[in-house]
Short mmCIF file of C-alpha atoms and ligand atoms in Angstrom, two decimals:
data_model
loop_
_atom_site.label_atom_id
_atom_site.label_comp_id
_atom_site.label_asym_id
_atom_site.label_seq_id
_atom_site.Cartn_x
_atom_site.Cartn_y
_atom_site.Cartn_z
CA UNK A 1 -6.80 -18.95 -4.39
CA UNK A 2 -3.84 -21.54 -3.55
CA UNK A 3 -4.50 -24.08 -0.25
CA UNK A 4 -1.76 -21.62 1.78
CA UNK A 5 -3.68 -18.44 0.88
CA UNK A 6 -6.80 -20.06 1.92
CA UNK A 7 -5.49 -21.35 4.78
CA UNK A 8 -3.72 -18.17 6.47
CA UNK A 9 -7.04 -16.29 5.12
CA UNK A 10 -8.84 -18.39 7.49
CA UNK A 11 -6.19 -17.65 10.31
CA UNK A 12 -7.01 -14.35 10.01
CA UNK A 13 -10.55 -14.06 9.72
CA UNK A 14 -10.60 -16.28 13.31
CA UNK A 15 -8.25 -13.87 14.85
CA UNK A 16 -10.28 -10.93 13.72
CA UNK A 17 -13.91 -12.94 14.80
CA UNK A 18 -11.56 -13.46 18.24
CA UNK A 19 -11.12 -9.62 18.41
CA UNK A 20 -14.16 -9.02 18.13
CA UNK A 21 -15.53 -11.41 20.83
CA UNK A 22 -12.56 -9.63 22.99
CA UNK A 23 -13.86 -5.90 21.73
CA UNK A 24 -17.67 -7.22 23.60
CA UNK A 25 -15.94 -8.64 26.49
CA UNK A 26 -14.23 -5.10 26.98
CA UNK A 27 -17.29 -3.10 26.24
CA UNK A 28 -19.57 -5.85 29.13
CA UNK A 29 -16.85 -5.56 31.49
CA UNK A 30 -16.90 -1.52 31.60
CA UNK A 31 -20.67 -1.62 31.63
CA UNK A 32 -20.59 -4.31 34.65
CA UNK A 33 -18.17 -2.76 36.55
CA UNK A 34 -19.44 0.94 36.77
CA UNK A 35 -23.09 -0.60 37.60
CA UNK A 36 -21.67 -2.97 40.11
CA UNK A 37 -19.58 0.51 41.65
CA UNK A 38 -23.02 2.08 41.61
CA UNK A 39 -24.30 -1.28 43.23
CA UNK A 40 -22.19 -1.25 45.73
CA UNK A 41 -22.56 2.43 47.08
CA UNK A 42 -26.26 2.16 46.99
CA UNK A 43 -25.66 -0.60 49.41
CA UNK A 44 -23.45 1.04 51.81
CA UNK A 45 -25.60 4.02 51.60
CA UNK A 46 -28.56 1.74 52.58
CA UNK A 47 -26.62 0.23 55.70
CA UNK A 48 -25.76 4.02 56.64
CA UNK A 49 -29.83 4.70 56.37
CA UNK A 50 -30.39 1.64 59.06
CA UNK A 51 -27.73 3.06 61.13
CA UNK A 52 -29.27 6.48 61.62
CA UNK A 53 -32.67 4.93 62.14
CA UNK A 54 -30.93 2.79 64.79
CA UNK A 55 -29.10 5.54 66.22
CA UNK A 56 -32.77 7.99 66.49
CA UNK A 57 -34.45 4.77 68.35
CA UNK A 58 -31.15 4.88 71.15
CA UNK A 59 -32.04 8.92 71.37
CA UNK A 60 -35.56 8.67 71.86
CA UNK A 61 -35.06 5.84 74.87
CA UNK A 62 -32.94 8.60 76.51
CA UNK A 63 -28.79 7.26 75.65
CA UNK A 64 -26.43 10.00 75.45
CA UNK A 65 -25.28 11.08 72.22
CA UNK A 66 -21.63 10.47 72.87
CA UNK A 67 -22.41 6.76 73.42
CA UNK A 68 -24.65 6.45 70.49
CA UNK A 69 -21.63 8.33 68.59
CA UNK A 70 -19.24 5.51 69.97
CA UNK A 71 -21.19 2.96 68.28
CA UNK A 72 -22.13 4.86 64.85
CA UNK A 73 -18.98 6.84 63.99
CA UNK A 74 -19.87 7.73 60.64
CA UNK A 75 -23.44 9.47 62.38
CA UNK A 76 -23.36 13.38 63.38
CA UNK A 77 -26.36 14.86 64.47
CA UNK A 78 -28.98 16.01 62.36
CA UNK A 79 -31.54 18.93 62.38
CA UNK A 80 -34.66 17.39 64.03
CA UNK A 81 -32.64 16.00 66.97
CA UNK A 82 -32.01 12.18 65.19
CA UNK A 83 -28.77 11.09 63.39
CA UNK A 84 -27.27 11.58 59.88
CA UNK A 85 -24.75 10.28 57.66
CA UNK A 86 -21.68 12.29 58.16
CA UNK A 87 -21.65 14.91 54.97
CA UNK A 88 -18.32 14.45 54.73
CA UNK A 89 -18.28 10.82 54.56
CA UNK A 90 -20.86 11.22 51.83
CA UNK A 91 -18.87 13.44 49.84
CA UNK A 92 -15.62 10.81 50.57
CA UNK A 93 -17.90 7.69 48.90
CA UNK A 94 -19.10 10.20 45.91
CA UNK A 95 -15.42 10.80 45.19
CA UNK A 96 -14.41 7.70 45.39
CA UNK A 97 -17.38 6.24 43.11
CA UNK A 98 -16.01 8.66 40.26
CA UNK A 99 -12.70 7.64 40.87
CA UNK A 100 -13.60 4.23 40.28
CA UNK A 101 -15.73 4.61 37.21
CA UNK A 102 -13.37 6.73 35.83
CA UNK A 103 -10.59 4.45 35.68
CA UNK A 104 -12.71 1.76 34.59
CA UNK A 105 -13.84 4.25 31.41
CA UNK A 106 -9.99 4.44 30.78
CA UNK A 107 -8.56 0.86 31.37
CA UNK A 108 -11.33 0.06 29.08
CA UNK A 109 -11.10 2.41 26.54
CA UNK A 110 -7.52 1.65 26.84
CA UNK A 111 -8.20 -1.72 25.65
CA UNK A 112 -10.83 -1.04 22.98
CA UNK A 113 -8.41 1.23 21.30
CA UNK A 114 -5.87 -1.23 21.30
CA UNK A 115 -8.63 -4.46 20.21
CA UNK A 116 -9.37 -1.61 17.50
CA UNK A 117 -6.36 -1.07 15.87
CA UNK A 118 -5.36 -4.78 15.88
CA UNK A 119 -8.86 -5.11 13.94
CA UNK A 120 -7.68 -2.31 11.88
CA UNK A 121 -4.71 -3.87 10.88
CA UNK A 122 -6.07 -7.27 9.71
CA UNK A 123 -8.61 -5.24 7.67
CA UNK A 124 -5.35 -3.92 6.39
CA UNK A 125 -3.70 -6.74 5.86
CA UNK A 126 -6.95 -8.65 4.23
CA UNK A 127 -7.44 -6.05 1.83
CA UNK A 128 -3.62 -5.91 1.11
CA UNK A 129 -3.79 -9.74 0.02
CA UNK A 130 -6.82 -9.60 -1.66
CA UNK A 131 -5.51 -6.28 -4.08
CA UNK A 132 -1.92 -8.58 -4.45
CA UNK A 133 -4.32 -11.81 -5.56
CA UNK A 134 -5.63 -9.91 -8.04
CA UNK A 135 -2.68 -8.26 -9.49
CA UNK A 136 -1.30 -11.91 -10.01
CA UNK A 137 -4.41 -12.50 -11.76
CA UNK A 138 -4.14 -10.04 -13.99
CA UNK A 139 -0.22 -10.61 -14.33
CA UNK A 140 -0.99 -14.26 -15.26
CA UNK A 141 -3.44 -13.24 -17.68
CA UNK A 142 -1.06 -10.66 -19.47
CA UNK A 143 1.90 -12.53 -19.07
CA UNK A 144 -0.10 -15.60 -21.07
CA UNK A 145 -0.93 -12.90 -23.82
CA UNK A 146 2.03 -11.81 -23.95
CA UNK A 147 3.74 -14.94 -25.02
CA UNK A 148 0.73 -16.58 -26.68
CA UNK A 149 0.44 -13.83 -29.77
CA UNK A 150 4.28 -13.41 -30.63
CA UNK A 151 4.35 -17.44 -30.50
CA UNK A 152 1.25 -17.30 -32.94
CA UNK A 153 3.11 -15.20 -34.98
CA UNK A 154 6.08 -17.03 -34.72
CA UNK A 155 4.57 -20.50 -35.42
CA UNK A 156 2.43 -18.74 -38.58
CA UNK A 157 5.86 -16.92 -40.11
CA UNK A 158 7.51 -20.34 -39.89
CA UNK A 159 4.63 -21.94 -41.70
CA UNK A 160 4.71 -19.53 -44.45
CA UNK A 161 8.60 -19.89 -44.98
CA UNK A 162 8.01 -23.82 -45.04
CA UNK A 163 5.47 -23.64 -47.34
CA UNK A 164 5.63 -21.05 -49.69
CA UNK A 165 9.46 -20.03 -49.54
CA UNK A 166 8.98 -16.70 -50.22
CA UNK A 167 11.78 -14.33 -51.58
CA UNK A 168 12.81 -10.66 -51.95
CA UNK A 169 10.69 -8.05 -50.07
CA UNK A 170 8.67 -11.03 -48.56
CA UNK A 171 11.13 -12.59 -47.19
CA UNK A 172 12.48 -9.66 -45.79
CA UNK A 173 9.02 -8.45 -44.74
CA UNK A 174 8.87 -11.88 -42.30
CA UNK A 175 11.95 -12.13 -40.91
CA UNK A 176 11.97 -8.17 -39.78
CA UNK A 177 8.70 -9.42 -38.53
CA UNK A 178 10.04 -12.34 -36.88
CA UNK A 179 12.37 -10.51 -35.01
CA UNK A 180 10.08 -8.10 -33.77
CA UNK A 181 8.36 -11.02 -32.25
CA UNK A 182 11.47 -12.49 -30.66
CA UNK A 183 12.55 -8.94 -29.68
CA UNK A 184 9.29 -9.04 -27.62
CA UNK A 185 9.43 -12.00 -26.58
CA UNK A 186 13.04 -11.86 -25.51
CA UNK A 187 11.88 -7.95 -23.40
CA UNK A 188 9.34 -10.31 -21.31
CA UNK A 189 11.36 -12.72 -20.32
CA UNK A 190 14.04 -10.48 -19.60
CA UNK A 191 11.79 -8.30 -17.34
CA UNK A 192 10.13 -11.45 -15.34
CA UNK A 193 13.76 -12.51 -14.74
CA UNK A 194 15.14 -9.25 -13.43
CA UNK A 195 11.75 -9.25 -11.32
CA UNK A 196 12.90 -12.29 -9.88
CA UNK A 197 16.25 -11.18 -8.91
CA UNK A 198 15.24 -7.98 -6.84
CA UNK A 199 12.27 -9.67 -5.37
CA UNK A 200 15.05 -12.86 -4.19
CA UNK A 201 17.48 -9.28 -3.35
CA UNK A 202 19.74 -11.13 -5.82
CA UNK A 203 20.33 -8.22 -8.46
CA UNK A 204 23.70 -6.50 -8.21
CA UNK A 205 24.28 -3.35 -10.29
CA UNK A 206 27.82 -3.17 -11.87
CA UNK A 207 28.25 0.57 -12.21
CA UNK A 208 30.53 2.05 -15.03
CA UNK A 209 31.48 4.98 -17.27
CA UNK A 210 28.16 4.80 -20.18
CA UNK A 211 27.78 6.67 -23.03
CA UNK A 212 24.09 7.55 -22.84
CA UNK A 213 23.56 8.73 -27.06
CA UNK A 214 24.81 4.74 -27.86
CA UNK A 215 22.19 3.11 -25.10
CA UNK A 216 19.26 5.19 -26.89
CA UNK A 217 20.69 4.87 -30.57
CA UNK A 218 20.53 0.52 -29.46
CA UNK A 219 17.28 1.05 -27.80
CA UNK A 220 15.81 2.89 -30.63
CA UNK A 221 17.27 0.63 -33.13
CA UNK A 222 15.42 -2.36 -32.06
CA UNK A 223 12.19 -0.83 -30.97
CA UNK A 224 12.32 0.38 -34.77
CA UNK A 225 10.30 -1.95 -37.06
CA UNK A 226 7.53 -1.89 -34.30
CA UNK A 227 7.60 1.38 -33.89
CA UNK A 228 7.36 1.37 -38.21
CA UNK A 229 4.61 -1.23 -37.93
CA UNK A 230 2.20 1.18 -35.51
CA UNK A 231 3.17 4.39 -37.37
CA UNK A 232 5.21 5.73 -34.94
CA UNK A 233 8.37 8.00 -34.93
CA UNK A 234 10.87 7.58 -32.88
CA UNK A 235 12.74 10.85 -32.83
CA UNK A 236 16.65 11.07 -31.36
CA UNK A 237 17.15 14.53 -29.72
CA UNK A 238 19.90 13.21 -27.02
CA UNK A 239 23.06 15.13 -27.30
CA UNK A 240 26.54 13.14 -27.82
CA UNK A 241 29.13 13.47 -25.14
CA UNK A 242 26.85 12.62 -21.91
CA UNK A 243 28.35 10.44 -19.98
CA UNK A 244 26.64 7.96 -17.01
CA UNK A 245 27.62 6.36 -14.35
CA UNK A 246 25.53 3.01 -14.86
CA UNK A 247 25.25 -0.66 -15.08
CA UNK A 248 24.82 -0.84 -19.23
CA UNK A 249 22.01 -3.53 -19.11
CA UNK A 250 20.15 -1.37 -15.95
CA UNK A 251 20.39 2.11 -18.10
CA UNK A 252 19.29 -0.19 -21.17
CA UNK A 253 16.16 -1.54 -19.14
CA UNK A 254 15.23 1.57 -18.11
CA UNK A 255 15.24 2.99 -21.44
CA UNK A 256 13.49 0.14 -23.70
CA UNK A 257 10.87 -0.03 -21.30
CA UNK A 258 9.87 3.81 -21.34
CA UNK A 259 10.55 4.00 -25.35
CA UNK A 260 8.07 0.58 -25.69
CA UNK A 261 5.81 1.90 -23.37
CA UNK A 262 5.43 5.19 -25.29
CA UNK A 263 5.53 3.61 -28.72
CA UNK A 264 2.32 1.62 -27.40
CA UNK A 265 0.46 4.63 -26.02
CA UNK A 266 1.35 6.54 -29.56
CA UNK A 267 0.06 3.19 -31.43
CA UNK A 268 -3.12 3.10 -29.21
CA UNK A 269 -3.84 6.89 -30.42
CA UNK A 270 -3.62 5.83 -33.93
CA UNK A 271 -0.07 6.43 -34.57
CA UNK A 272 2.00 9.64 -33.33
CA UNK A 273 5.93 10.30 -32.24
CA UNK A 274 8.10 9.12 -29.29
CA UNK A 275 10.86 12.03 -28.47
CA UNK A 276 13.87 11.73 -26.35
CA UNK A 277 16.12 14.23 -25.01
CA UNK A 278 18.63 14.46 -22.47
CA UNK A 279 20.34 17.68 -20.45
CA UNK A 280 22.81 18.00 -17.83
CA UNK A 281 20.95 18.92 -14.47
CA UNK A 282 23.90 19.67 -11.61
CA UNK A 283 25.27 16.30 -10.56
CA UNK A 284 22.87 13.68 -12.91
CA UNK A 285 21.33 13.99 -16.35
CA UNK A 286 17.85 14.53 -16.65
CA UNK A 287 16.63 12.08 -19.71
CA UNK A 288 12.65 12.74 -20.89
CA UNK A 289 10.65 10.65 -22.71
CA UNK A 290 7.68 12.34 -24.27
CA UNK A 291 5.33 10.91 -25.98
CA UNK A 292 2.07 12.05 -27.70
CA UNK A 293 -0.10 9.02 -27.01
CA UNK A 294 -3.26 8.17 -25.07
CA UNK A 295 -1.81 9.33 -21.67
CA UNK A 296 -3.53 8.51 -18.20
CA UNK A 297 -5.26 10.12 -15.20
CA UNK A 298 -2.65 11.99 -13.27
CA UNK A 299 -3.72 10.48 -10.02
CA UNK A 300 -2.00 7.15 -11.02
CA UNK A 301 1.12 8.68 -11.54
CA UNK A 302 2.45 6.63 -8.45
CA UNK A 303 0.81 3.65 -8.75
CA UNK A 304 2.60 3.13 -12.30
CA UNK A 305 5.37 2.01 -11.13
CA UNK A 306 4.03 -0.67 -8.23
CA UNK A 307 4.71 -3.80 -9.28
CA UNK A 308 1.91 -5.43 -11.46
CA UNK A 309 -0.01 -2.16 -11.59
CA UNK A 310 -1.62 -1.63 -14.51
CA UNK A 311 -5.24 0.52 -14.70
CA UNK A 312 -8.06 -1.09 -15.13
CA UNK A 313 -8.39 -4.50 -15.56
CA UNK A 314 -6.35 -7.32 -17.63
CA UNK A 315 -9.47 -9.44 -18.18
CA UNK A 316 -11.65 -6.72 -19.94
CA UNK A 317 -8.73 -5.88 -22.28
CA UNK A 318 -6.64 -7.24 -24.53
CA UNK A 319 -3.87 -4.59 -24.48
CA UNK A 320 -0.05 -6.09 -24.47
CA UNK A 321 1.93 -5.97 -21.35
CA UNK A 322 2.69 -7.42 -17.95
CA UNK A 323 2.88 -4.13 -15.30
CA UNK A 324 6.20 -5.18 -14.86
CA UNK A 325 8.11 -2.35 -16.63
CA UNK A 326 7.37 0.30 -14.77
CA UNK A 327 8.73 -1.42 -11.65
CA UNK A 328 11.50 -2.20 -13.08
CA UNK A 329 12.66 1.33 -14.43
CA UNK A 330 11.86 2.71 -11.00
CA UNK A 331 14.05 -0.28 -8.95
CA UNK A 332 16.77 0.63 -11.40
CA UNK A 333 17.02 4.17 -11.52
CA UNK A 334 16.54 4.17 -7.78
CA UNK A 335 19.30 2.02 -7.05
CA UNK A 336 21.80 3.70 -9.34
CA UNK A 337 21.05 7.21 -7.44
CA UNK A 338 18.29 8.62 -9.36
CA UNK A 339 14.59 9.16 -9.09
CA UNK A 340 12.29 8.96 -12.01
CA UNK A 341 8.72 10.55 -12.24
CA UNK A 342 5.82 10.48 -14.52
CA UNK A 343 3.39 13.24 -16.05
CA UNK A 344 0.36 13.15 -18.24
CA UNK A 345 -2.09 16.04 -18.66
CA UNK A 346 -4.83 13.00 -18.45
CA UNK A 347 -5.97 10.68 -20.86
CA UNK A 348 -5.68 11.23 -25.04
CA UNK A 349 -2.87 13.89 -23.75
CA UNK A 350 0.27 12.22 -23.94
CA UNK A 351 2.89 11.38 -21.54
CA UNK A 352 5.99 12.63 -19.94
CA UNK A 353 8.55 10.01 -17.97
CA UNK A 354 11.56 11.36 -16.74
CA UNK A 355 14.48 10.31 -15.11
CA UNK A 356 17.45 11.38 -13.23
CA UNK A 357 20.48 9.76 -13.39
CA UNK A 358 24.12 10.19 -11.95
CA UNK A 359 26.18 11.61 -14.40
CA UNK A 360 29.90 10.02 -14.36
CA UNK A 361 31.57 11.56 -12.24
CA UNK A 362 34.47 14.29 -14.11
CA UNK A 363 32.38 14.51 -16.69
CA UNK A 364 29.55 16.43 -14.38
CA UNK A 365 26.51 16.50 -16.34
CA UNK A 366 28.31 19.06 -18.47
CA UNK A 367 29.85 17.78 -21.45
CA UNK A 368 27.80 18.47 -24.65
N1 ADP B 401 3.76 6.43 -22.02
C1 ADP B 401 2.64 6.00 -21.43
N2 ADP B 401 1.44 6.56 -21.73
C2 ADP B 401 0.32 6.12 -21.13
N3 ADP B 401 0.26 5.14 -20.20
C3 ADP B 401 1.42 4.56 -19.85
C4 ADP B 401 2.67 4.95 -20.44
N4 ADP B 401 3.65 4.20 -19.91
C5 ADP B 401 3.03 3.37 -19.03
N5 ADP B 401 1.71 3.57 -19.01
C6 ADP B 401 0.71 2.86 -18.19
O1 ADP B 401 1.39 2.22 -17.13
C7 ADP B 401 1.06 0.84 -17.09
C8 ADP B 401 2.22 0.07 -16.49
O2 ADP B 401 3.33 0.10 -17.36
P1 ADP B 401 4.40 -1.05 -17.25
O3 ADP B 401 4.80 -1.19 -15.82
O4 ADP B 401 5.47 -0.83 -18.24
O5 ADP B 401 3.57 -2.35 -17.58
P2 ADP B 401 3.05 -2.85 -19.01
O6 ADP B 401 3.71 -2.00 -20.07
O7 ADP B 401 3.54 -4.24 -19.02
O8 ADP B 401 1.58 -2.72 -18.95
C9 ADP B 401 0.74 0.49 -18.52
O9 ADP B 401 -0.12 -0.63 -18.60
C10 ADP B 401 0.04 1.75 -19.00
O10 ADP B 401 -1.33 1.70 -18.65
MG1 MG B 402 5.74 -1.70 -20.16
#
């Protein structure tokens, strides 16, 4: 945890210790209150009590009643000849006692309420910071990987051409395997700097007439010798003639990171096929990416595409990636006018991500 972290962690642990001195304060100074109330009436009735027996001593030594009512106004007579508290008078302090308790049960629970959602929302906050820390954890962690193998590779491939200078299928053989690594390489950078941008709000999208079949035909191009290397197919099933309105390099985010994403579920199930297909759907164009890989529990679908998310956790698996992508194709469909969703029957069942995005406009969605 960085010295800041630490520091405003502490902050907010002593304002939440502070709430809860506040939240004991509230609950004493109810408690006190309605006892003291109850204190206080027991007192008055008490003084009442002396005045009748005061008031029966004057009418035994003969005064008149209406002079003994002069001085005790609060007395009427009782049954057995002495003096009693006025019934009415007794019924005017009951009401009043409730009153009084009853607005302290309010103003309090007035402010306990309030003490308690402030204590609710540092819990909030707390537990917001602490999931965050460890999603940079994990980010660090995969972001390391994912430099540190193609680099490996990289470095080795280099080594071997140095070396051994090979020729012919070899040679061919390392550099399509060098530029699978820089391909890689060059799609993780390229995501931590868009990252960047929308997190600093610096990312402006420059819209324009896209032909969607060229985007996937480049995508699928250079996700090809991976896709080769896991036993993979990529299959093409987008129709010519569909025409976005998109920023290129947005619309060719969005796709390389669903078509790597899929070839590495397929790969992860032993090998398998990565389909794409596109239709016209009223104003946009619905594009699906289906793949037959090892899926995930439908209940993430959401959480997918938060920034860093990935399930489980980095440390306990080796398994490439940064849980940036997913972000990223979500930011940039979003932004361009679209939404995007993701379906999986559950894990070892394949995956669905689709995404709607704004046809150009003339063309409609319709063109074939
Ligand atoms: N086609 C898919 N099949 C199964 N799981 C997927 C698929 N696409 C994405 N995921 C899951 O979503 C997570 C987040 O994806 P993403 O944001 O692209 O990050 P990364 O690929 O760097 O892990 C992946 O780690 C993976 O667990
Ligand atoms: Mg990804």
């Amino acid at each position: 945890m960085s010295a800041t972290r630490a520091a405003s962690r502490r902050v907010q642990v002593a304002i939440g210790g502070l709430l809860v001195l506040c939240l004991a304060q509230a609950v004493y100074w109810i408690v006190d209150q309605a006892t003291y109330t109850q204190e206080v009436d027991r007192r008055i009735l008490e003084r009442y009590a002396e005045q009748a027996r005061g008031a029966d001593l004057l009418l035994r030594h003969g005064v008149a009643w209406e002079a003994v009512a002069e001085v005790f106004p609060r007395l009427v007579p009782g049954g057995d000849g002495g003096a009693v508290l006025d019934p009415e008078h007794t019924d005017e302090l009951d009401r009043a006692r409730h009153h009084r308790i009853n607005r302290y049960g309010w103003e309090g629970s007035f402010f306990l309420l309030v003490l308690l959602c402030g204590l609710g929302v540092i819990d909030a906050s707390l537990r917001q910071r602490a999931e965050l820390s460890r999603r940079q954890h994990n980010f660090l962690a995969a972001v390391s990987h994912e430099f540190k193998s193609p680099l490996a590779s990289l470095r080795l491939a280099a080594e071997t051409l140095a070396l051994r200078k090979p020729a012919g299928e070899a040679l061919a053989a390392l550099s399509g395997r060098m530029v699978e690594d820089l391909t890689r390489l060059d799609a993780t950078v390229g995501n931590i700097l868009d990252a960047g941008e929308i997190e600093e709000g610096r990312l402006v999208l420059a819209p324009q007439d896209v032909a969607l079949a060229g985007v996937v035909s480049d995508v699928l191009a250079e996700s090809a010798t991976r896709a080769q290397a896991c036993d993979v197919d990529l299959v093409d099933e987008v129709p010519g003639g569909l025409r976005l309105r998109a920023d290129p390099a947005a619309l060719h985010a969005v796709l390389a990171n669903l078509v790597h994403n899929a070839t590495d579920a397929a790969a992860a199930a032993g090998g398998g096929s990565v389909r794409l297909c596109a239709t016209p759907d009223g104003r946009r164009v619905r594009v699906e990416v289906r793949d037959d890989g090892v899926g995930f529990d439908p209940r993430e679908a959401e959480r997918l595409f938060e920034k860093f998310y990935r399930p489980g956790d980095e440390l306990r698996r080796a398994k490439r990636g940064s849980g940036l992508g997913l972000f990223l194709v979500k930011h940039f469909v979003e932004q361009s006018g679209g939404r995007v969703q993701a379906t999986s029957d559950g894990p070892g069942r394949g995956a669905l991500f689709r995404f709607w995005w704004p046809a150009s406009p003339g063309d409609g969605g319709e063109t074939a």
